[in-house]
Amino acid sequence: MKFIDLRSDTVTELTKDMRKSMYDADVGDDVYGDDLTTNELERYAAKLVGKESAIFVPSGTFGNQLSLLTHCNKGDEVILGEDCHIVCHEVGAAAVIAGVQLRTLKSNNGELSPMDIETTIRKEEDIHYPNTALICIENAHSNGRVISLENMAEIRQIADKYHLPIHLDGARLFNAATYLDVDVKEVTKNVDSVMFCLSKGLCAPIGSILAGNNEFINKARKYRKLMGGGLRQSGVIAAAGLVALKDMRDNLKSDHEKALYLAKELATIPEVSILTNNLHINMVYFKPSNIDTSKLVAYLLDKGIKICDVEDGLMRFVTHYWITKENIDYVIHSMKEFLACQ
Ligand SMILES: *Cc1c(COP(=O)(O)O)cnc(C)c1O
């Protein structure tokens, strides 16, 4: 049975073109630098986001953690938002792998205050102080919002004043560029390194990219080996990544439109209140009231629809390439059916 899966855009299975490109991929041992397809993907990805170099990594978490390990020394301090993925959803890896201290700031719905960052940076040498080594930003934020380019530019100014690098967790980087209707380089121009996922809305089966300058990526290549991420004939998956970057970015606009349609339809249900301020990309967050959500999850599953249960009082539906408008109509119909007989 094919499910209508609204849990995340990570559930996107690969397209026919991707399967074909994987079958035909030129491969070699990538640890020797011999995998032509992986090399092509890394070159293409670097150019796309306006960086000198890029490296293919197995996952977004891997890319973020590799970036922390490459930018920082053990005991260094990293400034970032308390609600970002690196803090909340990466299993505490920053403490285990890079051995850094995460100095979290309150975020304004995902956006960091440049003033708070400046206050938090360790300025003078003191025998007690850790060294501030890095600032991290997330865009698009996984709360569904896109951070403004003005905010990113202001953070760049502060970073430059104190000679600090910035890492961008851009798991959904192309969703951010799509929402802002700018070339993706506008989103990456004010950061030193960027991670983005091939395996979310872009439908590739596996993989993420970390991009930065040559020196940074050369260093990251050694640390990727340390982390067990030196892959062999990775061209079979890099091939799908190339299709993702070349052919799939344009579809994100339609994913966003489907999310707006979904939100509009959900809003006709009295038990649902949509977080309209967080409706920038392919995610619809809403607060359910008077809904037995675990029963709803089970009811919809029975109807062939997969959703996640509430987290912190909120539910999240995610649209993607394999969700149609008709699917959305059916989901809304099924929810109303459930609520009528609840
Ligand atoms: C999904 C995600 C990641 C991690 O990617 P994985 O491939 O799941 O490890 C990192 N940051 C953000 C904002 C994400 O949404």
PDB file of N, CA and C and ligand atoms in Angstrom, residues 8-10 58-64 84-86 89-90 138-143 169-172 195-200 207-208 283 316, ligand 1:
ATOM      1  N   SER A   8       7.197  14.042   7.112  1.00  0.00           N
ATOM      2  CA  SER A   8       8.371  14.872   6.825  1.00  0.00           C
ATOM      3  C   SER A   8       8.637  14.843   5.327  1.00  0.00           C
ATOM      4  N   ASP A   9       9.544  15.718   4.862  1.00  0.00           N
ATOM      5  CA  ASP A   9       9.994  15.628   3.468  1.00  0.00           C
ATOM      6  C   ASP A   9      11.155  14.643   3.325  1.00  0.00           C
ATOM      7  N   THR A  10      11.579  14.057   4.422  1.00  0.00           N
ATOM      8  CA  THR A  10      12.630  13.025   4.349  1.00  0.00           C
ATOM      9  C   THR A  10      12.074  11.707   3.812  1.00  0.00           C
ATOM     10  N   PRO A  58      27.223  11.585   4.504  1.00  0.00           N
ATOM     11  CA  PRO A  58      26.061  10.692   4.542  1.00  0.00           C
ATOM     12  C   PRO A  58      24.753  11.336   5.010  1.00  0.00           C
ATOM     13  N   SER A  59      24.822  12.329   5.879  1.00  0.00           N
ATOM     14  CA  SER A  59      23.578  12.913   6.407  1.00  0.00           C
ATOM     15  C   SER A  59      23.803  14.365   6.815  1.00  0.00           C
ATOM     16  N   GLY A  60      22.692  15.033   7.107  1.00  0.00           N
ATOM     17  CA  GLY A  60      22.779  16.421   7.543  1.00  0.00           C
ATOM     18  C   GLY A  60      23.453  16.545   8.900  1.00  0.00           C
ATOM     19  N   THR A  61      23.111  15.658   9.795  1.00  0.00           N
ATOM     20  CA  THR A  61      23.743  15.653  11.120  1.00  0.00           C
ATOM     21  C   THR A  61      25.252  15.475  10.966  1.00  0.00           C
ATOM     22  N   PHE A  62      25.646  14.566  10.090  1.00  0.00           N
ATOM     23  CA  PHE A  62      27.066  14.326   9.831  1.00  0.00           C
ATOM     24  C   PHE A  62      27.727  15.622   9.360  1.00  0.00           C
ATOM     25  N   GLY A  63      27.079  16.314   8.419  1.00  0.00           N
ATOM     26  CA  GLY A  63      27.647  17.542   7.858  1.00  0.00           C
ATOM     27  C   GLY A  63      27.787  18.645   8.902  1.00  0.00           C
ATOM     28  N   ASN A  64      26.758  18.827   9.721  1.00  0.00           N
ATOM     29  CA  ASN A  64      26.842  19.844  10.775  1.00  0.00           C
ATOM     30  C   ASN A  64      27.954  19.508  11.771  1.00  0.00           C
ATOM     31  N   CYS A  84      17.665  25.319  17.824  1.00  0.00           N
ATOM     32  CA  CYS A  84      18.149  24.861  16.515  1.00  0.00           C
ATOM     33  C   CYS A  84      18.400  23.354  16.519  1.00  0.00           C
ATOM     34  N   HIS A  85      18.511  22.814  15.318  1.00  0.00           N
ATOM     35  CA  HIS A  85      18.652  21.366  15.135  1.00  0.00           C
ATOM     36  C   HIS A  85      19.910  20.833  15.821  1.00  0.00           C
ATOM     37  N   ILE A  86      21.018  21.578  15.720  1.00  0.00           N
ATOM     38  CA  ILE A  86      22.288  21.118  16.299  1.00  0.00           C
ATOM     39  C   ILE A  86      22.146  20.934  17.811  1.00  0.00           C
ATOM     40  N   HIS A  89      18.305  18.234  18.129  1.00  0.00           N
ATOM     41  CA  HIS A  89      18.008  16.993  17.400  1.00  0.00           C
ATOM     42  C   HIS A  89      19.235  16.243  16.886  1.00  0.00           C
ATOM     43  N   GLU A  90      20.408  16.521  17.492  1.00  0.00           N
ATOM     44  CA  GLU A  90      21.597  15.805  17.019  1.00  0.00           C
ATOM     45  C   GLU A  90      22.246  15.009  18.146  1.00  0.00           C
ATOM     46  N   GLU A 138      20.526  28.781  11.426  1.00  0.00           N
ATOM     47  CA  GLU A 138      19.731  27.764  10.724  1.00  0.00           C
ATOM     48  C   GLU A 138      18.744  28.454   9.785  1.00  0.00           C
ATOM     49  N   ASN A 139      18.777  28.114   8.489  1.00  0.00           N
ATOM     50  CA  ASN A 139      17.892  28.744   7.510  1.00  0.00           C
ATOM     51  C   ASN A 139      17.735  27.833   6.295  1.00  0.00           C
ATOM     52  N   ALA A 140      16.481  27.399   5.928  1.00  0.00           N
ATOM     53  CA  ALA A 140      15.265  27.665   6.644  1.00  0.00           C
ATOM     54  C   ALA A 140      15.303  26.993   8.012  1.00  0.00           C
ATOM     55  N   HIS A 141      14.620  27.597   8.973  1.00  0.00           N
ATOM     56  CA  HIS A 141      14.565  27.013  10.303  1.00  0.00           C
ATOM     57  C   HIS A 141      13.565  25.866  10.296  1.00  0.00           C
ATOM     58  N   SER A 142      13.830  24.847  11.128  1.00  0.00           N
ATOM     59  CA  SER A 142      12.893  23.708  11.097  1.00  0.00           C
ATOM     60  C   SER A 142      11.585  24.019  11.817  1.00  0.00           C
ATOM     61  N   ASN A 143      11.415  25.253  12.290  1.00  0.00           N
ATOM     62  CA  ASN A 143      10.087  25.665  12.769  1.00  0.00           C
ATOM     63  C   ASN A 143       9.224  26.168  11.616  1.00  0.00           C
ATOM     64  N   ASP A 169      23.393  25.970   9.009  1.00  0.00           N
ATOM     65  CA  ASP A 169      22.668  24.711   8.861  1.00  0.00           C
ATOM     66  C   ASP A 169      21.542  24.991   7.870  1.00  0.00           C
ATOM     67  N   GLY A 170      21.821  24.619   6.634  1.00  0.00           N
ATOM     68  CA  GLY A 170      20.847  24.877   5.570  1.00  0.00           C
ATOM     69  C   GLY A 170      20.250  23.574   5.073  1.00  0.00           C
ATOM     70  N   ALA A 171      19.858  22.723   6.009  1.00  0.00           N
ATOM     71  CA  ALA A 171      19.230  21.449   5.627  1.00  0.00           C
ATOM     72  C   ALA A 171      18.201  21.704   4.525  1.00  0.00           C
ATOM     73  N   ARG A 172      17.404  22.775   4.705  1.00  0.00           N
ATOM     74  CA  ARG A 172      16.424  23.179   3.686  1.00  0.00           C
ATOM     75  C   ARG A 172      16.810  24.528   3.074  1.00  0.00           C
ATOM     76  N   MET A 195      25.871  23.611   5.271  1.00  0.00           N
ATOM     77  CA  MET A 195      25.456  22.228   5.062  1.00  0.00           C
ATOM     78  C   MET A 195      24.063  22.270   4.463  1.00  0.00           C
ATOM     79  N   PHE A 196      23.817  21.447   3.442  1.00  0.00           N
ATOM     80  CA  PHE A 196      22.436  21.291   2.973  1.00  0.00           C
ATOM     81  C   PHE A 196      22.167  19.838   2.612  1.00  0.00           C
ATOM     82  N   CYS A 197      20.879  19.468   2.729  1.00  0.00           N
ATOM     83  CA  CYS A 197      20.473  18.072   2.532  1.00  0.00           C
ATOM     84  C   CYS A 197      19.999  17.840   1.105  1.00  0.00           C
ATOM     85  N   LEU A 198      20.406  16.721   0.541  1.00  0.00           N
ATOM     86  CA  LEU A 198      19.903  16.281  -0.761  1.00  0.00           C
ATOM     87  C   LEU A 198      18.685  15.383  -0.581  1.00  0.00           C
ATOM     88  N   SER A 199      18.548  14.866   0.640  1.00  0.00           N
ATOM     89  CA  SER A 199      17.598  13.766   0.889  1.00  0.00           C
ATOM     90  C   SER A 199      16.296  14.216   1.529  1.00  0.00           C
ATOM     91  N   LYS A 200      16.046  15.536   1.545  1.00  0.00           N
ATOM     92  CA  LYS A 200      14.754  15.991   2.062  1.00  0.00           C
ATOM     93  C   LYS A 200      13.838  16.297   0.879  1.00  0.00           C
ATOM     94  N   GLY A 207      22.184  11.475   1.622  1.00  0.00           N
ATOM     95  CA  GLY A 207      23.299  12.384   1.447  1.00  0.00           C
ATOM     96  C   GLY A 207      23.043  13.853   1.678  1.00  0.00           C
ATOM     97  N   SER A 208      24.115  14.516   2.097  1.00  0.00           N
ATOM     98  CA  SER A 208      24.132  15.958   2.295  1.00  0.00           C
ATOM     99  C   SER A 208      25.467  16.487   1.789  1.00  0.00           C
ATOM    100  N   MET A 283       6.073  23.377   5.387  1.00  0.00           N
ATOM    101  CA  MET A 283       5.603  22.850   6.662  1.00  0.00           C
ATOM    102  C   MET A 283       4.421  23.635   7.192  1.00  0.00           C
ATOM    103  N   ARG A 316       2.658  18.889  13.091  1.00  0.00           N
ATOM    104  CA  ARG A 316       3.314  19.399  11.886  1.00  0.00           C
ATOM    105  C   ARG A 316       2.993  18.487  10.708  1.00  0.00           C
TER     106      ARG A 316
HETATM  107  C1  LIG B   1      16.979  17.316   8.915  1.00  0.00           C
HETATM  108  C2  LIG B   1      17.808  18.400   9.483  1.00  0.00           C
HETATM  109  C3  LIG B   1      19.165  18.181   9.798  1.00  0.00           C
HETATM  110  C4  LIG B   1      19.817  16.830   9.790  1.00  0.00           C
HETATM  111  O1  LIG B   1      19.709  16.064   8.683  1.00  0.00           O
HETATM  112  P1  LIG B   1      19.726  14.460   8.797  1.00  0.00           P
HETATM  113  O2  LIG B   1      20.031  14.068   7.389  1.00  0.00           O
HETATM  114  O3  LIG B   1      18.367  14.062   9.263  1.00  0.00           O
HETATM  115  O4  LIG B   1      20.801  14.056   9.737  1.00  0.00           O
HETATM  116  C5  LIG B   1      19.896  19.260  10.261  1.00  0.00           C
HETATM  117  N1  LIG B   1      19.344  20.473  10.401  1.00  0.00           N
HETATM  118  C6  LIG B   1      18.059  20.736  10.116  1.00  0.00           C
HETATM  119  C7  LIG B   1      17.512  22.095  10.294  1.00  0.00           C
HETATM  120  C8  LIG B   1      17.241  19.688   9.666  1.00  0.00           C
HETATM  121  O5  LIG B   1      15.945  19.943   9.409  1.00  0.00           O
END
